[in-house]
């Protein structure tokens, strides 16, 4: 009888904890709660909760906040962070900066095949882009 009461109490307590987010904050750190949100497919919520700056940057990247992710990853000089910074910049359409971030990643770890691959893809994309019009050029390409 005591075991069943103990089990029932434990189950009731567990249900209360999951039903009330305030309880969750008593038992989990912000990073643990953020990690859970990330696993649940809620990266924007995770980014707001993370205290770890690298994990926050990754969550921003997953949430599609590319400019913020690139800015956050810029604080770290390691190869993986620069690779992720390059990914964020590329997704934001800032291709030249993305190539530079991939180059930084490769300078720190020449064996980083993902950085090499993505750098090559972005460089190819840059070559396929039409040239940007010069400022001040008129319809006929001449300055007015």
XYZ file of C-alpha atoms in Angstrom:
144
model
C 0.000 0.000 0.000
C 2.815 2.424 0.853
C 4.500 1.728 -2.463
C 1.373 2.468 -4.442
C 0.812 5.695 -2.473
C 4.416 6.704 -3.048
C 4.129 5.903 -6.758
C 0.831 7.806 -7.036
C 2.383 10.797 -5.262
C 5.413 10.712 -7.519
C 3.239 10.546 -10.624
C 1.076 13.434 -9.410
C 4.172 15.513 -8.638
C 5.666 14.738 -12.075
C 2.414 15.746 -13.781
C 2.318 18.993 -11.799
C 5.895 19.820 -12.752
C 5.206 19.281 -16.461
C 1.919 21.171 -16.355
C 3.391 24.236 -14.648
C 6.423 25.903 -16.299
C 7.251 27.661 -13.029
C 8.075 24.281 -11.497
C 10.334 23.562 -14.444
C 12.483 26.577 -13.591
C 12.996 25.235 -10.080
C 14.505 21.979 -11.290
C 16.280 22.901 -14.527
C 18.835 25.515 -15.446
C 17.997 27.975 -18.247
C 20.357 26.065 -20.552
C 18.610 22.766 -19.768
C 15.223 24.319 -20.485
C 16.605 25.842 -23.682
C 18.021 22.509 -24.793
C 14.609 20.944 -24.277
C 12.980 23.674 -26.405
C 15.571 23.067 -29.114
C 14.774 19.328 -29.119
C 11.069 20.205 -29.318
C 11.694 22.185 -32.493
C 11.324 25.590 -30.834
C 14.689 27.217 -31.585
C 13.492 30.817 -31.133
C 12.356 30.012 -27.589
C 15.617 28.197 -26.988
C 17.648 31.195 -28.166
C 15.888 33.411 -25.626
C 16.610 30.950 -22.794
C 20.199 29.922 -23.481
C 22.845 31.475 -21.252
C 25.687 29.638 -23.005
C 26.630 32.035 -25.831
C 27.644 29.274 -28.263
C 24.409 27.380 -27.765
C 22.459 30.637 -28.078
C 24.182 31.361 -31.395
C 23.359 27.857 -32.643
C 19.711 28.273 -31.621
C 19.582 31.636 -33.426
C 20.916 29.904 -36.541
C 18.286 27.169 -36.241
C 15.563 29.783 -35.722
C 16.516 31.547 -38.949
C 17.879 34.627 -37.197
C 20.932 34.565 -39.430
C 22.269 38.066 -38.809
C 22.081 37.578 -35.037
C 23.659 34.125 -35.268
C 26.536 35.474 -37.371
C 27.107 38.263 -34.867
C 27.030 35.800 -31.951
C 29.422 33.334 -33.623
C 31.857 36.179 -34.408
C 32.824 36.229 -30.730
C 34.493 32.824 -31.077
C 37.630 32.142 -33.057
C 37.505 28.350 -33.216
C 36.988 26.533 -36.503
C 33.487 25.214 -35.724
C 32.173 28.627 -34.687
C 33.607 30.270 -37.792
C 32.112 27.507 -39.933
C 28.705 28.150 -38.353
C 29.228 31.891 -38.779
C 29.874 31.273 -42.459
C 26.655 29.268 -42.685
C 24.685 32.078 -41.033
C 26.223 34.707 -43.308
C 25.554 32.620 -46.400
C 21.930 32.123 -45.399
C 21.673 35.893 -44.822
C 22.911 36.458 -48.384
C 26.213 37.972 -47.263
C 28.279 35.685 -49.464
C 31.627 37.511 -49.445
C 31.616 37.605 -45.641
C 30.616 33.935 -45.577
C 33.673 33.019 -47.674
C 35.860 34.977 -45.259
C 34.361 33.115 -42.277
C 34.933 29.759 -43.989
C 38.518 30.827 -44.746
C 39.001 31.626 -41.057
C 37.591 28.220 -40.135
C 39.952 26.532 -42.584
C 42.951 28.515 -41.305
C 42.267 27.105 -37.849
C 41.467 23.590 -39.069
C 42.547 22.827 -42.646
C 40.928 19.383 -42.350
C 37.429 20.869 -41.821
C 35.801 19.287 -44.876
C 32.412 20.865 -44.195
C 33.930 24.346 -44.216
C 35.812 23.566 -47.441
C 32.666 22.200 -49.094
C 30.470 25.131 -48.076
C 33.156 27.647 -49.021
C 33.336 26.136 -52.483
C 29.530 26.228 -52.836
C 29.337 29.872 -51.790
C 32.249 30.829 -54.080
C 30.456 29.136 -56.993
C 27.236 30.972 -56.137
C 29.122 34.264 -56.121
C 30.475 33.592 -59.620
C 26.943 32.980 -60.920
C 25.585 36.249 -59.534
C 25.084 39.048 -62.041
C 27.417 41.978 -61.499
C 26.027 44.725 -59.300
C 25.288 47.982 -61.098
C 27.697 50.791 -60.382
C 26.394 53.647 -58.283
C 25.646 56.778 -60.198
C 25.340 55.004 -63.542
C 22.453 56.065 -65.763
C 20.324 53.902 -68.049
C 23.068 53.621 -70.634
C 25.726 52.753 -68.046
C 27.242 56.225 -68.212
C 27.515 58.496 -65.237
C 25.208 61.466 -65.429
